XYZ file of C-alpha atoms in Angstrom:
773
model
C -2.385 -29.370 -0.607
C -6.081 -29.540 0.233
C -8.389 -26.712 1.212
C -10.199 -27.647 4.402
C -13.564 -26.655 2.985
C -13.357 -28.451 -0.325
C -11.894 -31.931 -0.140
C -12.297 -32.466 -3.874
C -10.265 -29.462 -5.004
C -6.709 -28.379 -4.336
C -5.777 -24.822 -3.461
C -4.187 -24.595 -6.877
C -7.506 -25.323 -8.557
C -9.395 -22.944 -6.292
C -6.984 -20.028 -6.603
C -6.331 -20.256 -10.312
C -8.887 -18.208 -12.210
C -7.781 -19.637 -15.547
C -10.113 -18.691 -18.359
C -12.409 -21.516 -19.365
C -14.396 -19.404 -21.809
C -13.116 -17.470 -24.848
C -11.486 -14.183 -23.913
C -13.411 -10.967 -24.511
C -10.201 -8.962 -24.310
C -10.133 -5.736 -26.288
C -7.229 -3.336 -26.702
C -6.922 0.246 -27.879
C -4.034 2.711 -28.088
C -3.131 3.899 -24.614
C -4.516 7.204 -23.348
C -2.230 10.204 -23.226
C -4.482 12.279 -20.969
C -5.816 11.425 -17.516
C -8.990 12.712 -15.915
C -11.486 14.670 -17.996
C -14.972 13.568 -18.976
C -14.213 9.811 -18.870
C -13.364 10.187 -15.166
C -16.663 11.987 -14.556
C -18.649 9.332 -16.431
C -16.877 6.572 -14.497
C -17.659 8.293 -11.188
C -21.348 8.591 -12.013
C -21.519 4.980 -13.199
C -20.020 3.666 -9.951
C -22.293 5.723 -7.728
C -25.443 4.828 -9.642
C -24.649 1.103 -9.558
C -23.646 0.822 -5.895
C -25.510 3.453 -3.863
C -28.014 5.182 -6.102
C -27.596 8.780 -7.207
C -29.139 10.582 -4.211
C -27.178 8.734 -1.521
C -24.122 8.874 -3.735
C -24.196 12.658 -3.913
C -24.687 12.855 -0.139
C -21.669 10.607 0.363
C -19.397 12.533 -1.963
C -20.213 15.844 -0.318
C -18.895 14.368 2.949
C -15.791 12.740 1.474
C -12.514 14.237 2.727
C -14.342 17.148 4.351
C -13.626 18.407 7.857
C -17.138 17.393 8.944
C -17.105 14.093 7.086
C -15.115 10.905 6.578
C -11.660 10.216 5.231
C -11.733 8.396 1.906
C -11.000 4.675 2.437
C -8.746 4.762 -0.616
C -5.237 6.210 -0.801
C -3.301 8.269 1.755
C -2.802 11.402 -0.363
C -3.388 14.446 1.874
C -6.225 16.929 1.664
C -5.742 20.625 0.981
C -6.113 23.017 3.887
C -9.732 23.555 4.956
C -9.960 27.004 3.384
C -8.621 25.659 0.085
C -10.882 22.615 -0.152
C -13.434 22.196 -2.899
C -16.888 20.905 -2.019
C -16.046 17.934 -4.259
C -12.773 16.817 -2.686
C -12.517 13.335 -4.193
C -11.142 11.486 -7.215
C -12.471 8.837 -9.578
C -10.864 5.897 -7.812
C -11.750 7.245 -4.395
C -15.372 7.251 -5.518
C -15.063 3.574 -6.441
C -13.865 2.759 -2.914
C -16.565 4.887 -1.274
C -19.343 3.496 -3.479
C -18.482 -0.133 -2.758
C -18.248 0.503 0.983
C -21.621 2.295 0.992
C -23.247 -0.202 -1.385
C -26.915 -1.140 -0.924
C -25.979 -4.786 -1.611
C -25.689 -7.224 1.298
C -23.922 -10.489 2.046
C -25.967 -12.165 4.781
C -26.584 -15.655 6.169
C -28.876 -16.512 3.248
C -26.047 -15.745 0.845
C -23.704 -18.137 2.651
C -26.432 -20.752 2.877
C -26.811 -20.574 -0.904
C -23.100 -20.653 -1.798
C -20.597 -23.152 -0.482
C -17.048 -21.960 0.131
C -15.887 -24.137 -2.773
C -18.379 -22.438 -5.117
C -17.307 -18.978 -3.926
C -13.662 -19.906 -4.405
C -14.231 -20.262 -8.136
C -15.788 -16.815 -8.428
C -13.647 -13.915 -9.638
C -12.302 -11.239 -7.295
C -14.568 -8.639 -8.855
C -17.622 -10.856 -8.380
C -16.781 -11.359 -4.708
C -16.275 -7.644 -4.151
C -19.519 -6.693 -5.906
C -21.749 -8.793 -3.628
C -21.898 -6.022 -1.038
C -21.360 -5.488 2.685
C -21.070 -8.275 5.229
C -23.882 -8.093 7.773
C -23.306 -10.565 10.626
C -20.561 -12.732 12.140
C -20.110 -16.118 10.460
C -18.166 -19.273 11.216
C -16.774 -21.946 8.930
C -16.513 -24.995 11.172
C -13.931 -27.685 10.644
C -15.080 -30.016 7.865
C -18.012 -27.797 6.908
C -18.728 -26.649 3.369
C -20.683 -23.481 4.240
C -20.296 -20.500 6.537
C -23.062 -20.263 9.142
C -24.075 -17.603 11.688
C -22.420 -17.282 15.080
C -23.176 -14.794 17.851
C -20.638 -12.136 18.697
C -20.095 -13.501 22.200
C -19.560 -17.016 20.846
C -17.036 -15.661 18.348
C -15.118 -13.714 21.004
C -15.040 -16.729 23.318
C -13.860 -19.026 20.527
C -10.982 -16.670 19.708
C -10.073 -16.435 23.390
C -10.165 -20.208 23.778
C -7.890 -20.784 20.778
C -5.440 -18.075 21.840
C -5.253 -19.262 25.429
C -4.694 -22.871 24.343
C -1.467 -22.000 22.504
C 1.846 -23.200 23.912
C 3.200 -19.662 23.757
C 1.968 -16.279 22.491
C 4.285 -16.353 19.455
C 2.068 -19.069 17.973
C -0.446 -16.305 17.118
C -0.115 -13.760 14.306
C -2.000 -10.457 14.258
C -2.073 -8.753 10.840
C -3.215 -5.174 10.209
C -4.454 -3.480 7.049
C -3.910 0.222 6.425
C -7.660 0.805 6.736
C -7.647 0.580 10.541
C -8.000 3.893 12.399
C -5.432 5.222 14.864
C -7.725 4.314 17.734
C -8.313 0.726 16.568
C -4.632 0.219 15.743
C -3.477 1.496 19.134
C -5.846 -0.836 21.000
C -4.937 -3.741 18.700
C -1.196 -3.487 19.312
C -1.871 -2.973 23.025
C -3.871 -6.203 23.211
C -1.290 -8.121 21.173
C 1.518 -6.966 23.452
C -0.491 -7.713 26.585
C -1.090 -11.177 25.113
C 2.690 -11.505 24.973
C 3.950 -11.223 21.402
C 5.162 -8.666 18.866
C 3.846 -10.659 15.898
C 2.292 -7.618 14.224
C 2.897 -7.897 10.477
C 1.094 -5.285 8.429
C 0.567 -4.133 4.869
C 3.607 -1.842 5.158
C 5.724 -4.992 5.129
C 4.429 -5.636 1.617
C 4.792 -2.162 0.130
C 6.676 0.772 1.740
C 8.756 -1.020 4.378
C 11.777 -0.315 2.186
C 10.981 3.400 2.347
C 10.791 3.446 6.124
C 14.005 1.471 6.497
C 15.920 3.554 3.955
C 14.853 6.865 5.451
C 15.371 5.813 9.076
C 18.965 4.885 8.275
C 19.708 8.086 6.377
C 17.649 10.933 7.852
C 16.362 9.434 11.110
C 12.632 9.338 10.325
C 10.792 6.775 8.207
C 8.410 9.296 6.678
C 8.376 11.952 3.996
C 9.544 15.507 4.663
C 7.237 17.554 2.409
C 3.667 18.853 2.485
C 1.228 19.798 -0.266
C 2.279 23.419 0.116
C 5.810 22.490 -0.994
C 4.785 21.251 -4.440
C 4.209 24.618 -6.179
C 7.364 25.960 -4.511
C 9.621 23.284 -6.011
C 11.893 23.924 -8.979
C 11.940 20.212 -9.790
C 9.703 17.250 -8.916
C 10.912 13.757 -9.814
C 8.335 10.958 -9.832
C 10.026 7.557 -9.583
C 8.191 4.266 -10.135
C 4.702 5.626 -9.633
C 1.422 5.866 -11.568
C -0.457 8.762 -9.924
C -3.450 8.755 -12.290
C -4.493 5.318 -11.063
C -3.027 4.891 -7.598
C -3.131 8.477 -6.228
C -5.280 10.514 -8.639
C -5.543 13.597 -6.435
C -1.773 13.907 -6.662
C -2.291 15.064 -10.245
C -3.947 18.239 -8.942
C -0.785 19.008 -6.961
C 1.428 18.284 -9.957
C -0.772 20.465 -12.148
C -0.543 23.360 -9.683
C 3.223 22.979 -9.511
C 3.505 22.839 -13.285
C 1.474 26.019 -13.682
C 3.818 27.662 -11.181
C 6.853 26.844 -13.316
C 8.023 23.596 -11.705
C 9.838 21.132 -13.937
C 8.538 17.543 -13.602
C 10.351 14.331 -14.525
C 8.752 10.877 -14.744
C 11.011 7.855 -14.270
C 9.051 4.715 -15.134
C 9.319 1.686 -17.445
C 5.821 2.527 -18.742
C 4.390 5.686 -20.222
C 1.547 6.482 -17.818
C -1.271 8.790 -18.904
C -1.328 11.014 -15.835
C 2.263 12.058 -16.385
C 1.551 12.969 -20.011
C -1.389 15.331 -19.619
C -4.142 15.963 -17.097
C -7.653 17.344 -17.461
C -8.889 18.299 -14.019
C -12.371 16.730 -13.859
C -13.533 19.327 -11.300
C -12.420 22.298 -13.379
C -14.893 23.091 -16.162
C -12.326 24.919 -18.293
C -9.863 22.095 -17.793
C -12.206 19.576 -19.405
C -11.647 20.994 -22.854
C -8.624 21.054 -25.112
C -5.573 18.836 -24.766
C -5.234 19.195 -21.008
C -2.275 20.386 -18.970
C 1.058 18.841 -19.910
C 2.660 17.406 -16.770
C 6.092 15.862 -17.384
C 8.860 17.902 -18.996
C 10.949 14.747 -19.312
C 9.927 11.087 -19.354
C 12.618 8.486 -18.803
C 11.299 5.032 -19.662
C 14.002 3.050 -17.942
C 14.292 -0.687 -17.655
C 12.686 -2.242 -14.588
C 14.876 -1.529 -11.536
C 17.123 0.862 -13.447
C 16.480 3.728 -11.002
C 19.644 3.315 -8.932
C 21.771 3.237 -12.069
C 20.064 6.376 -13.388
C 20.792 8.258 -10.169
C 24.415 7.129 -10.103
C 24.842 8.233 -13.711
C 23.256 11.583 -12.939
C 25.577 12.102 -9.976
C 28.620 11.146 -12.086
C 27.722 13.923 -14.514
C 27.168 16.351 -11.639
C 30.513 15.335 -10.147
C 32.296 16.096 -13.430
C 30.879 19.636 -13.334
C 31.690 20.009 -9.627
C 35.332 19.169 -10.271
C 35.526 21.942 -12.854
C 33.933 24.546 -10.578
C 33.960 23.356 -6.929
C 30.986 24.473 -4.871
C 28.815 25.434 -7.850
C 27.062 22.073 -8.240
C 27.169 20.482 -4.777
C 25.987 22.357 -1.676
C 29.288 21.911 0.154
C 28.246 23.994 3.160
C 25.199 21.793 3.729
C 27.204 18.613 3.140
C 29.889 19.621 5.664
C 27.472 20.781 8.369
C 24.657 18.239 8.136
C 25.952 15.020 6.560
C 28.436 12.191 6.887
C 29.780 9.522 4.520
C 30.316 11.864 1.569
C 33.845 10.751 0.650
C 33.068 7.022 0.629
C 29.924 7.691 -1.403
C 31.802 9.756 -4.004
C 34.536 7.124 -4.245
C 32.001 4.478 -5.249
C 30.349 6.849 -7.741
C 33.695 7.286 -9.472
C 34.162 3.511 -9.683
C 30.716 2.910 -11.212
C 31.057 2.333 -14.959
C 29.005 3.930 -17.698
C 28.710 0.503 -19.270
C 26.754 -0.719 -16.234
C 24.703 2.473 -15.986
C 23.598 2.481 -19.618
C 22.971 -1.262 -19.629
C 20.800 -1.209 -16.507
C 18.805 1.882 -17.430
C 18.349 1.154 -21.134
C 18.669 4.918 -21.708
C 20.861 6.960 -24.017
C 23.579 9.196 -22.555
C 21.736 12.259 -23.869
C 18.685 11.410 -21.752
C 20.722 11.125 -18.565
C 22.507 14.377 -19.401
C 19.160 16.130 -19.780
C 18.024 14.816 -16.412
C 21.294 15.850 -14.755
C 20.918 19.365 -16.134
C 17.487 19.686 -14.534
C 18.907 18.466 -11.205
C 21.818 20.898 -11.376
C 19.573 23.880 -12.146
C 17.145 23.172 -9.307
C 17.400 25.008 -5.999
C 14.467 23.086 -4.524
C 13.825 19.458 -5.524
C 11.197 16.958 -4.395
C 11.592 13.246 -5.075
C 8.403 11.146 -5.027
C 8.264 7.385 -5.319
C 6.042 4.391 -4.762
C 6.355 0.638 -5.121
C 8.236 0.854 -8.398
C 11.243 1.396 -6.129
C 10.417 -0.421 -2.917
C 9.708 -3.927 -4.221
C 13.153 -4.979 -5.435
C 15.996 -6.778 -3.679
C 17.842 -3.445 -3.676
C 14.703 -1.457 -2.756
C 16.256 0.074 0.363
C 19.453 0.908 -1.512
C 17.578 2.476 -4.449
C 15.687 4.818 -2.118
C 18.913 5.732 -0.384
C 20.332 6.731 -3.776
C 17.457 9.221 -3.996
C 18.474 10.570 -0.589
C 22.071 10.832 -1.826
C 20.931 12.907 -4.794
C 18.927 15.277 -2.600
C 21.685 15.637 0.006
C 24.150 16.786 -2.652
C 22.000 19.855 -3.277
C 20.877 20.351 0.321
C 17.272 19.588 -0.637
C 16.014 18.983 2.904
C 14.659 21.389 5.497
C 13.685 24.035 2.982
C 10.485 24.951 1.176
C 9.769 23.067 -2.018
C 12.248 20.293 -1.286
C 12.453 16.882 0.343
C 11.567 13.212 0.151
C 8.005 12.113 -0.603
C 7.229 8.391 -0.379
C 3.655 8.184 -1.674
C 1.901 5.579 0.426
C -1.148 3.583 -0.544
C -3.813 2.788 2.032
C -5.356 5.730 3.825
C -3.960 5.097 7.320
C -1.065 2.757 6.698
C 1.348 5.396 8.012
C -0.840 6.082 11.041
C -0.995 2.406 11.980
C 2.796 2.265 12.152
C 2.855 5.441 14.243
C 0.394 3.772 16.637
C 2.774 0.856 17.213
C 1.716 -1.667 14.569
C 5.240 -2.939 14.059
C 6.966 -6.225 14.689
C 10.110 -4.388 15.850
C 8.903 -1.946 18.540
C 11.303 0.643 19.854
C 12.370 0.577 23.472
C 11.148 4.122 24.129
C 7.685 3.220 22.840
C 7.462 0.088 24.978
C 8.589 1.953 28.080
C 5.907 4.614 27.583
C 3.284 1.929 26.952
C 4.310 0.111 30.124
C 4.174 3.314 32.117
C 0.661 4.097 30.842
C -0.847 0.665 31.477
C 1.336 -0.673 34.321
C 2.316 -3.815 32.419
C 5.563 -5.398 31.177
C 5.913 -6.256 27.503
C 8.009 -8.695 25.500
C 11.138 -7.217 23.850
C 11.626 -10.017 21.296
C 10.982 -8.928 17.708
C 7.944 -10.510 16.097
C 7.239 -11.763 12.591
C 6.915 -9.499 9.576
C 4.607 -10.575 6.731
C 7.074 -12.906 5.004
C 8.193 -14.430 8.301
C 4.562 -14.862 9.360
C 3.753 -16.876 6.245
C 6.817 -19.039 6.785
C 5.916 -19.580 10.451
C 2.454 -20.784 9.469
C 3.944 -23.031 6.776
C 6.286 -24.500 9.382
C 3.320 -24.898 11.784
C 5.038 -22.685 14.340
C 2.037 -20.356 14.330
C -1.503 -21.695 14.631
C -3.807 -18.673 14.871
C -4.019 -15.864 12.311
C -6.133 -12.756 12.998
C -6.456 -9.980 10.397
C -7.710 -6.501 11.243
C -8.887 -5.722 7.710
C -7.224 -6.406 4.396
C -7.043 -9.336 1.987
C -3.779 -10.930 3.041
C -4.080 -14.020 0.857
C -4.320 -11.980 -2.335
C -1.813 -9.323 -1.256
C 0.923 -11.720 -0.181
C 3.583 -13.254 -2.436
C 3.499 -16.899 -3.517
C -0.271 -17.286 -3.283
C -0.214 -21.073 -3.090
C 2.264 -21.044 -0.212
C 0.184 -18.425 1.608
C -2.950 -20.552 1.091
C -1.193 -23.560 2.549
C -0.037 -21.402 5.465
C -3.672 -20.498 6.208
C -4.713 -24.156 5.920
C -2.108 -25.099 8.523
C -3.700 -22.853 11.162
C -6.188 -24.014 13.758
C -8.076 -20.720 13.474
C -8.133 -17.835 11.015
C -10.109 -14.679 11.812
C -10.940 -11.954 9.279
C -12.326 -8.592 10.480
C -13.771 -7.148 7.275
C -16.361 -4.971 5.586
C -16.723 -6.922 2.318
C -16.185 -10.420 0.995
C -12.732 -11.215 -0.381
C -10.584 -14.224 -1.252
C -8.940 -14.428 2.179
C -12.330 -15.520 3.561
C -12.351 -18.605 1.355
C -9.054 -20.225 2.305
C -9.090 -20.742 6.061
C -7.613 -22.661 8.943
C -9.412 -25.644 10.423
C -11.946 -23.098 11.651
C -12.591 -19.745 10.012
C -14.299 -16.703 11.519
C -15.651 -13.784 9.536
C -16.351 -10.706 11.686
C -18.082 -7.774 9.920
C -17.134 -4.266 10.997
C -18.169 -0.678 10.384
C -16.587 1.177 7.487
C -15.407 4.779 7.180
C -18.781 5.996 5.917
C -20.808 4.317 8.693
C -22.168 6.085 11.751
C -20.370 4.802 14.855
C -22.420 5.031 18.057
C -21.061 3.895 21.406
C -23.496 4.229 24.330
C -25.673 6.174 21.844
C -22.932 8.813 21.469
C -21.485 9.485 18.036
C -17.772 8.732 17.798
C -15.096 9.806 15.367
C -11.739 8.235 14.612
C -8.489 9.731 13.406
C -6.050 8.913 10.617
C -2.611 10.078 9.498
C -2.062 10.896 5.848
C 1.030 10.323 3.735
C 2.525 13.654 4.845
C 2.216 13.164 8.595
C -0.964 15.149 9.253
C -3.481 13.691 11.732
C -7.159 14.546 11.321
C -10.667 13.371 12.142
C -12.901 11.005 10.204
C -16.569 10.509 11.098
C -19.132 8.411 9.258
C -22.629 9.848 8.975
C -24.617 7.078 7.312
C -26.720 4.306 8.822
C -24.684 1.081 8.912
C -25.824 -1.712 6.567
C -26.719 -3.958 9.502
C -27.515 -3.583 13.179
C -25.132 -6.467 13.844
C -22.011 -4.581 12.782
C -19.419 -3.547 15.362
C -16.670 -0.965 15.157
C -13.076 -2.176 14.881
C -12.437 -0.551 18.261
C -15.251 -2.529 19.897
C -14.246 -5.814 18.246
C -10.640 -5.492 19.407
C -11.775 -4.532 22.905
C -14.167 -7.490 23.168
C -11.531 -9.975 21.967
C -9.139 -8.564 24.568
C -11.724 -8.821 27.354
C -12.535 -12.422 26.455
C -8.871 -13.407 26.212
C -7.395 -11.535 29.196
C -10.003 -12.014 31.904
C -7.917 -10.398 34.656
C -6.419 -7.589 32.592
C -5.675 -4.337 34.431
C -6.556 -2.511 31.204
C -10.088 -1.101 31.234
C -10.964 -2.389 27.780
C -14.703 -1.757 27.991
C -14.213 1.739 29.386
C -11.747 2.644 26.622
C -14.017 1.417 23.833
C -17.072 3.301 25.082
C -15.525 6.708 24.360
C -12.727 7.079 21.821
C -11.533 10.277 23.529
C -10.195 7.993 26.267
C -8.097 6.061 23.769
C -6.701 9.298 22.388
C -5.830 10.460 25.899
C -3.687 7.353 26.348
C -2.102 7.849 22.932
C -1.225 11.432 23.910
C 0.769 10.141 26.892
C 2.510 7.332 24.992
C 3.430 8.649 21.532
C 5.478 11.855 21.055
C 3.760 14.473 18.943
C 0.247 13.620 20.155
C 0.231 15.856 23.199
C -3.203 17.455 23.742
C -4.519 15.060 21.088
C -8.204 15.568 21.863
C -7.932 19.327 21.693
C -5.733 19.642 18.608
C -7.630 17.128 16.481
C -10.695 19.392 16.485
C -8.811 21.883 14.312
C -10.360 21.747 10.836
C -6.963 20.898 9.366
C -5.933 18.503 12.104
C -2.316 18.799 13.219
C 1.166 18.045 11.913
C 3.346 15.475 13.637
C 6.945 16.416 14.421
C 9.318 15.923 11.509
C 12.832 16.895 12.636
C 14.539 16.932 9.200
C 11.772 19.122 7.799
C 11.208 21.268 10.858
C 14.767 22.211 11.807
C 17.282 20.019 9.947
C 17.662 17.702 12.911
C 18.581 14.112 12.144
C 17.979 11.430 14.765
C 20.506 9.009 13.287
C 23.276 7.637 15.560
C 25.658 10.321 14.252
C 22.991 13.057 14.448
C 23.679 13.754 10.785
C 22.102 12.778 7.487
C 23.949 9.861 5.956
C 25.281 9.389 2.470
C 25.278 5.684 1.649
C 27.373 3.715 -0.819
C 25.774 0.796 -2.653
C 26.947 -1.260 -5.592
C 24.526 -1.569 -8.480
C 22.383 -4.728 -8.361
C 23.414 -7.758 -10.365
C 20.455 -9.724 -11.662
C 21.295 -12.794 -13.728
C 18.776 -13.289 -16.505
C 19.122 -16.217 -18.906
C 18.251 -16.315 -22.597
C 14.488 -16.018 -23.211
C 13.940 -14.857 -19.649
C 12.553 -11.470 -18.627
C 12.195 -9.322 -15.537
C 8.546 -9.002 -14.590
C 6.849 -6.325 -12.507
C 3.293 -6.508 -11.205
C 1.138 -3.417 -11.661
C -2.408 -2.263 -10.883
C -5.146 -1.521 -13.383
C -7.164 1.666 -13.320
C -10.135 -0.363 -12.054
C -8.610 -1.515 -8.789
C -7.225 -0.357 -5.457
C -4.684 -2.724 -3.953
C -6.418 -6.138 -4.032
C -9.935 -4.730 -4.531
C -11.091 -5.087 -8.132
C -13.780 -2.613 -9.222
C -13.921 -3.500 -12.905
C -12.195 -5.368 -15.718
C -10.758 -2.383 -17.580
C -7.415 -0.606 -17.557
C -8.697 2.438 -19.413
C -5.534 4.511 -19.502
C -3.438 1.613 -20.854
C -6.098 0.667 -23.413
C -6.814 -2.816 -22.051
C -10.438 -3.871 -21.558
C -12.470 -6.862 -20.318
C -9.575 -8.960 -19.051
C -6.906 -8.938 -16.340
C -4.912 -12.085 -17.107
C -2.527 -10.378 -19.494
C 1.224 -9.942 -19.876
C 2.555 -6.755 -21.492
C 5.503 -7.511 -23.772
C 7.865 -5.494 -25.956
C 6.971 -6.168 -29.639
C 10.520 -7.210 -30.569
C 10.727 -9.607 -27.610
C 7.419 -11.234 -28.559
C 8.545 -11.646 -32.148
C 11.851 -13.215 -31.081
C 9.905 -15.832 -29.113
C 7.910 -16.754 -32.200
C 4.710 -15.424 -30.632
C 2.209 -12.862 -31.819
C -0.142 -10.348 -30.257
C -2.913 -11.917 -28.111
C -1.410 -15.375 -28.060
C -2.325 -17.326 -24.920
C 0.730 -18.161 -22.824
C 1.761 -19.870 -19.594
C 4.198 -17.916 -17.415
C 6.894 -19.493 -15.226
C 8.969 -17.698 -12.597
C 12.506 -18.816 -11.698
C 14.197 -18.331 -8.329
C 16.905 -20.378 -6.639
C 16.165 -23.406 -8.798
C 12.442 -23.394 -8.034
C 9.718 -22.608 -10.546
C 6.167 -21.337 -10.113
C 3.557 -21.175 -12.870
C 0.360 -19.407 -13.870
C -1.593 -20.446 -16.938
C -3.549 -18.871 -19.764
C -2.419 -15.261 -19.816
C -2.817 -13.212 -22.997
C 0.364 -11.676 -24.415
C -0.153 -8.038 -25.477
C 2.222 -5.938 -27.534
C 3.077 -2.901 -25.441
C 5.512 -0.009 -25.231
C 7.757 -1.437 -22.518
C 11.577 -1.677 -22.540
C 13.114 -4.779 -24.060
C 13.699 -7.540 -21.578
C 10.869 -6.323 -19.359
C 7.269 -7.536 -18.979
C 4.354 -6.474 -16.798
C 1.402 -8.373 -15.321
C -1.436 -7.403 -13.020
C -1.459 -7.782 -9.249
C -2.801 -10.020 -7.691
C -3.334 -12.381 -10.650
C 0.432 -12.858 -11.051
C 1.219 -13.083 -7.328
C 1.541 -16.894 -7.469
C 4.741 -16.221 -9.424
C 6.317 -14.022 -6.721
C 8.780 -16.036 -4.597
C 8.260 -15.946 -0.847
C 12.012 -16.028 -0.264
C 12.931 -13.164 -2.602
C 12.712 -9.825 -0.828
C 14.423 -6.493 -0.311
C 17.598 -6.552 1.741
C 17.001 -4.707 4.982
C 13.198 -4.552 4.785
C 12.058 -8.023 3.623
C 9.540 -6.418 1.257
C 8.634 -9.064 -1.353
C 10.022 -8.456 -4.841
C 6.765 -8.035 -6.747
C 8.648 -5.881 -9.271
C 11.742 -8.049 -9.832
C 10.477 -11.504 -10.772
C 12.485 -13.435 -13.380
C 10.075 -15.188 -15.741
C 9.823 -17.037 -19.003
C 6.663 -17.745 -20.964
C 5.519 -19.924 -23.816
C 2.385 -20.628 -25.776
C -0.205 -22.584 -23.823
C -0.126 -26.199 -24.957
């Protein structure tokens, strides 16, 4: 398996970042408080290193403000305009902003100096720290170095490759959650005019299970709560999520709720600092003392024990309901708004306590305490992230959460509902705009009506199917609107080979990443504007729009001089590719890209909820999209009711000396972007190639703390291996281990994914490990 740009090295050699030098790993006891002065110091350090203090302060005063730009980090919503602080950002958001606005540059001289093979052996953090891309580059077939190419030449090359395909399904068009609504709408429009629905996106890799589970049960694949619901809740349950690292501003909402009397429960295999205590770094008084306690109850379950926990909780609730009917379950709500209750209850009664206790690893007393909190709550919110979505039963596990909430009627009321906490800042908006391999008929009809075209009805490839299609040489062109697909995808070596099999790979990016180093026969690197950059079209300043995790659409406008005069906006790049590819298109691509109001006008006529888009988006708070379950207890399921679902508990066969592994993020990263080598809250410093192991498990294997090990995954008789990871004693349930994403992604099988969503099982990998020989 050879990389086209380095005939002397295999992809395995290039992608493995095995440690050649002695490890500088250091460990400390984990933190029990998030935020505080360390967060402030980290923020200042990032700004000083990347942008300088003066520009950094200017940037941060514009971050998440009505007159500024939306943070390129997570999708957590902003407070209402009147409630916003002048410093409406978090530590990890600052890291994302600082790197995007960095004074460092990656230009043609950089690529002349470094061959692709040399860059391939650099670490992810080194690649990210080189700065912003400044001009379009091409890696020609057989070449060792990227070299400059003009924009027109790049557009024409893409058009030539696309038009030479035997059929449109031989092209794949990936989208990252960074893309704006306007860019995403034009992108899917071009792809569908080209003739395919091959629109995999980052949702396929993370929250696809959430969308599928919620669509089937409540008729909308989104959450049903807003920030204003949090302090009104009696109970907030946080499943499989680490807010302090992945959504730090969520801690402010949890703190407010806690101070208002809300009970909070954390369900997670790991003790995470943000759910212990929180010191609000923007509250002077909050910086001192022990900080605000967040979780009333922490349930450190085994990996993928969530469904069993919920079933056990409902069994206990059912026992009480039988004693006093109507006092535990909201029978009026269940009768009026739901279906499937009897079948669901029948399966609950058949579920054994032996299975529940075995799969959760909890004591009966712990489940009883959780059930009591659920019973006493009149308004419950359930939050979750990828700790639930990335299992074979990911869809089913989320539907168990819906079951729990339906029993108490916790939908359509203040302080209650479902809250999938999404990652990238416009990943939800991209799906709303039509970035989906399975478009709905109503959407396609509206799109056809708007642009007087006919579109293909055949479903396209999702992310897993796209990789397989490239491996099978059924697809020959891969275009990515943002992201780092190679590092984000499962089975890294297979994904690398998939890229190698293509005739052309195109990456539309702001910064250098590993996906730029493993290419098809020809690779194109097209640099684009970022969120912080001023976007001028015909010398008129433009703004874009995004949708946050709670379905609110608002403006985002960069105010800072772009790092290069050669950069183009994502909207312009998509438009130019479309013009070059579809010479006789009836769509006025140039006209649309010259004024983004025109794009929004089309969106307003195609997508429900966006009526009067250009008027409503000027509101300082943006506008809410329709949410029938939240707004008026309307469910757009086939039965027009919310659905209870009945699922058996998962059966995962694990052999002796095997473990279930989950991949996690460090505090110094966002998705695949690595900002530093430390995981401050977990007490791990200077290294990322580690495996967290229960002390008793490590002892039973005859290993000791900080031994160097090789890890092997096992699935359907096939093994995958990564080498030279450091084993660390950690407080994690027996039989469970944790590694960092993306370093452990080569272990994640391509053909192991969630039933119903095909989300890869990054959190359910069966592994064994042994001392490095």
